[in-house]
XYZ file of N, CA and C in Angstrom:
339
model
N 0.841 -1.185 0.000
C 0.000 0.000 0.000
C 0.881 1.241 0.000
N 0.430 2.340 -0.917
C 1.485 3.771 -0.795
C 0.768 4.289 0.566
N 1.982 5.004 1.256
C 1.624 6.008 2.119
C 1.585 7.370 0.884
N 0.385 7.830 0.883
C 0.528 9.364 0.092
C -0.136 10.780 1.089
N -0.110 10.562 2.449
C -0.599 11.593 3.090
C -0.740 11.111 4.486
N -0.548 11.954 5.609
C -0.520 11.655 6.863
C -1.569 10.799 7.359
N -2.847 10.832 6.816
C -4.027 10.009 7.453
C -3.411 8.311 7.070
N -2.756 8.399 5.582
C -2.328 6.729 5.063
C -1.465 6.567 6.510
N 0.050 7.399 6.228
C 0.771 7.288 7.515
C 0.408 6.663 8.964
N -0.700 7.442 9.597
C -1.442 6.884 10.675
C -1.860 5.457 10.716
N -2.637 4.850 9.597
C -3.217 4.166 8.998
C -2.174 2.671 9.572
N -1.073 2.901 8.552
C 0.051 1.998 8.249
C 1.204 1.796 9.767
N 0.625 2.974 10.400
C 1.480 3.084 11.999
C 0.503 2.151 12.901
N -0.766 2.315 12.762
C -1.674 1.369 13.413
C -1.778 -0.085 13.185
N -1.179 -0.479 11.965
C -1.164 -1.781 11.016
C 0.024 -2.352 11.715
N 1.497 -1.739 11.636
C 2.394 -1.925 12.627
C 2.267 -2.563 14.165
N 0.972 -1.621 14.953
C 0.705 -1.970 16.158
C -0.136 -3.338 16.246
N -0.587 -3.542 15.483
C -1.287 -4.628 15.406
C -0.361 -6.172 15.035
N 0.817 -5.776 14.453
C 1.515 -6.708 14.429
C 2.277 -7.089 15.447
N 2.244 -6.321 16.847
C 2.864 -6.274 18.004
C 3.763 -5.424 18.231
N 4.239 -4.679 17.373
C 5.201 -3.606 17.883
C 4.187 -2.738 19.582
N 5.668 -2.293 19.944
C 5.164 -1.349 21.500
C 4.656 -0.282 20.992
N 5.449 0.391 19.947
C 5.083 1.985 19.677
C 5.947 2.369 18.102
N 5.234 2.969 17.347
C 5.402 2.763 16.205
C 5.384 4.961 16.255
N 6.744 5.055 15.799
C 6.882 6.366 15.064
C 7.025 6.162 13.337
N 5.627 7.384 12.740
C 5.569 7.213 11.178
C 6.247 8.537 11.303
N 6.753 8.544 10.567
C 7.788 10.072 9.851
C 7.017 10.692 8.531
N 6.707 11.642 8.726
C 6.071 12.417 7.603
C 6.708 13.140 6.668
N 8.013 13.043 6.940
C 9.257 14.054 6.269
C 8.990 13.929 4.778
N 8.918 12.785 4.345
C 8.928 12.214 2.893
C 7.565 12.497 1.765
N 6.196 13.201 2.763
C 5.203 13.546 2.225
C 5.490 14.931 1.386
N 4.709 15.080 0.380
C 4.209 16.316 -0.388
C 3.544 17.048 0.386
N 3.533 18.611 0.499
C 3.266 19.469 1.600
C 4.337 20.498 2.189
N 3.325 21.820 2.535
C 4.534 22.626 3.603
C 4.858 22.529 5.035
N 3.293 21.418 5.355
C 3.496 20.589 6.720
C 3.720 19.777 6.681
N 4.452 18.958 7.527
C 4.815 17.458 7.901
C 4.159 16.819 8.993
N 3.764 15.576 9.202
C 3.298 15.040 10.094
C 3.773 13.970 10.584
N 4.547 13.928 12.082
C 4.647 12.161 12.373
C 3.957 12.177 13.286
N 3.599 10.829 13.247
C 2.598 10.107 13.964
C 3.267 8.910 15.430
N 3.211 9.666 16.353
C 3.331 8.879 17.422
C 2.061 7.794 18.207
N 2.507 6.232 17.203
C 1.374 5.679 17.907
C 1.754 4.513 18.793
N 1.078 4.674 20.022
C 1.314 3.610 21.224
C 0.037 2.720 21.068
N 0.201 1.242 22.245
C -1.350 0.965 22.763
C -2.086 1.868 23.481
N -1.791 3.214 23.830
C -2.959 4.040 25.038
C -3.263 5.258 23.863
N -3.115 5.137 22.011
C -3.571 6.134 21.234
C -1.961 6.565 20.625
N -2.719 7.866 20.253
C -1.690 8.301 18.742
C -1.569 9.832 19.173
N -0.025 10.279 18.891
C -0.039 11.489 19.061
C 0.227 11.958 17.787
N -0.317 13.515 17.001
C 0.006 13.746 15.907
C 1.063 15.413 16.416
N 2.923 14.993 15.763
C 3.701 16.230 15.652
C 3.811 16.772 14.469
N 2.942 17.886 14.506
C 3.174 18.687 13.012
C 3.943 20.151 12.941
N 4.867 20.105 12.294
C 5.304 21.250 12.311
C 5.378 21.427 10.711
N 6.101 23.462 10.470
C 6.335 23.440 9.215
C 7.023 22.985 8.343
N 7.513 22.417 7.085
C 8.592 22.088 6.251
C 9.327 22.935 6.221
N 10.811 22.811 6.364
C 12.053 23.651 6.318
C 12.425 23.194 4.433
N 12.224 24.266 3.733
C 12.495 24.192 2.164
C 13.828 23.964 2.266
N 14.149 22.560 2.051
C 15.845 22.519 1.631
C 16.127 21.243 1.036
N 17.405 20.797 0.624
C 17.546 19.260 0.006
C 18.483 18.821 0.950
N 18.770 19.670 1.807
C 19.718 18.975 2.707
C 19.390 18.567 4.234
N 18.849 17.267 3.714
C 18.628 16.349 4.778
C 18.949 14.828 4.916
N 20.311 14.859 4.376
C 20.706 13.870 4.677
C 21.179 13.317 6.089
N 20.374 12.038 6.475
C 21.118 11.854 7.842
C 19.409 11.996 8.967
N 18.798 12.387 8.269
C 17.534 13.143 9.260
C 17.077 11.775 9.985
N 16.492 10.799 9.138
C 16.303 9.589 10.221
C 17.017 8.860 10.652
N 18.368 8.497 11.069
C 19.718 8.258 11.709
C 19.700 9.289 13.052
N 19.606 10.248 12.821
C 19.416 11.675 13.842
C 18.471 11.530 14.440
N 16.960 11.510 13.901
C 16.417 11.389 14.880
C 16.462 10.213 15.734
N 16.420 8.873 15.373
C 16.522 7.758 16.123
C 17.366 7.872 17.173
N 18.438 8.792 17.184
C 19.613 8.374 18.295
C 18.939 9.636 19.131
N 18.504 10.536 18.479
C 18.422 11.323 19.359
C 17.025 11.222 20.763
N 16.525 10.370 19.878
C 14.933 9.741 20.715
C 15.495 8.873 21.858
N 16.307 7.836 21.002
C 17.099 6.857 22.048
C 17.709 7.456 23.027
N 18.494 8.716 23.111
C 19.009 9.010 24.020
C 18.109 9.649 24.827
N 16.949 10.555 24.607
C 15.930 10.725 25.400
C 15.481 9.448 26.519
N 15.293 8.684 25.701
C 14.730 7.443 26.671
C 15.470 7.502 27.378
N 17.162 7.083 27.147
C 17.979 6.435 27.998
C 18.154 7.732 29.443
N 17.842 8.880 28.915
C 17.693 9.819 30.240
C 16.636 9.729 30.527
N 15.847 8.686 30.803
C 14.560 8.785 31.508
C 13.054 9.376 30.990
N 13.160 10.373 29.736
C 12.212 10.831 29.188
C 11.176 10.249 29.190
N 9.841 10.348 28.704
C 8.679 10.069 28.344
C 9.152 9.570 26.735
N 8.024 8.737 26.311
C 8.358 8.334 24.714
C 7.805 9.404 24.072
N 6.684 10.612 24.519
C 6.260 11.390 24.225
C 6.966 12.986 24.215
N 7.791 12.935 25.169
C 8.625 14.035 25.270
C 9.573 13.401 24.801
N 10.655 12.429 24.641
C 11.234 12.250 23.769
C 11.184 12.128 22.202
N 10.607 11.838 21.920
C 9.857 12.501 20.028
C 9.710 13.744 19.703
N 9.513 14.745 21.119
C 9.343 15.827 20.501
C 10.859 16.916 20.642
N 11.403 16.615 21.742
C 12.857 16.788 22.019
C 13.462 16.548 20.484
N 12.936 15.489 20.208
C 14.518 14.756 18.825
C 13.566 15.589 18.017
N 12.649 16.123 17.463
C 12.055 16.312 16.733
C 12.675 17.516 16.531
N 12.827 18.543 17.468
C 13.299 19.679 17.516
C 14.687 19.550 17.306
N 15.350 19.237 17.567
C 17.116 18.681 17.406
C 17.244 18.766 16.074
N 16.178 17.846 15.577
C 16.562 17.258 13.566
C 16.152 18.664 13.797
N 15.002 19.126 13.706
C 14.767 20.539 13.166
C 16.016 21.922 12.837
N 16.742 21.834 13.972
C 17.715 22.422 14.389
C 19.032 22.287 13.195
N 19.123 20.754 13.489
C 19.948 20.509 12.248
C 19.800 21.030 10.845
N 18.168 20.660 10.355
C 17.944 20.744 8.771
C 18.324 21.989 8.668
N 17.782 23.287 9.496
C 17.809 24.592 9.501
C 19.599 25.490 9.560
N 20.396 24.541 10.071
C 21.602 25.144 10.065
C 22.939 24.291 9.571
N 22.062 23.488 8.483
C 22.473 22.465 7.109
C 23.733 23.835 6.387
N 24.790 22.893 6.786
C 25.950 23.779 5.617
C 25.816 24.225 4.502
N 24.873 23.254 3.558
C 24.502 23.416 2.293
C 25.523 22.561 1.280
N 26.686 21.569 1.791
C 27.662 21.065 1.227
C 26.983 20.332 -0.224
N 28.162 20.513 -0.868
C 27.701 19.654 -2.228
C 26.464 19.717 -3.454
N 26.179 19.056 -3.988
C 25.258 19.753 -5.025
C 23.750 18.319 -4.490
N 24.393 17.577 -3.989
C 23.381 16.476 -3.610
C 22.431 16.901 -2.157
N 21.681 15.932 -1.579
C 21.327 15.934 -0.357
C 22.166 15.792 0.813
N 22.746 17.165 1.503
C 23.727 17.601 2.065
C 23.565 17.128 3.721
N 23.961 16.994 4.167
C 24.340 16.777 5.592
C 23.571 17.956 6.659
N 23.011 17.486 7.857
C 22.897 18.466 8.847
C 24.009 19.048 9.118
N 23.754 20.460 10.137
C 24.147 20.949 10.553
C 23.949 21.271 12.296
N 24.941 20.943 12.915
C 24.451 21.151 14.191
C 26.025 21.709 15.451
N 26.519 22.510 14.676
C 28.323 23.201 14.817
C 27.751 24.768 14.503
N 28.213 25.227 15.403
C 28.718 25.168 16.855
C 27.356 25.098 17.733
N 26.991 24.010 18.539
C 25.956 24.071 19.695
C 25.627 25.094 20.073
């Protein structure tokens, strides 16, 4: 099945839960749109993080980034809910202060802290 819009997204995050996963993050990065949507879904419901699209091609690295950066939330104790939105903001941080290297899909940026 295509994901072509955040409701599919949701959809296909719930399909996940049903196969037994604990908690299923859908990433909306990859949708058409000036918003993005991921979908945080647990067994106790679904949270929806939408923010705006940052216009750029340089996002290479964005889901690598966020994963560690969620993981390390957890591993300090976070919420799975405040941790998604922590990393969420981080990648954000990154895409937005992207070097711009190369003519391809360029690398975050996250120098100097």
């Amino acid at each position: 099945t295509e994901i072509e819009d955040a409701a599919d997204a949701l959809l296909a995050a719930q399909e996940l839960m049903l196969q037994g996963c604990g908690a299923v993050l859908a990433k909306g990065g990859h949708l058409p749109g000036d918003r993005l949507t991921d979908w945080l879904v647990t067994r106790g419901g679904h949270v929806a993080f939408a923010s705006d699209r940052i216009q750029t091609r340089h996002t290479h690295g964005t889901g690598c980034t966020l994963a560690a950066a969620l993981a390390a939330g957890l591993g300090q104790g976070m919420t799975l809910e405040a941790a998604v939105a922590r990393a969420r903001a981080f990648v954000a941080q990154g895409i937005a202060r992207a070097p711009g290297f190369g003519a391809g899909h360029g690398p975050l940026g996250f120098y100097p802290l």
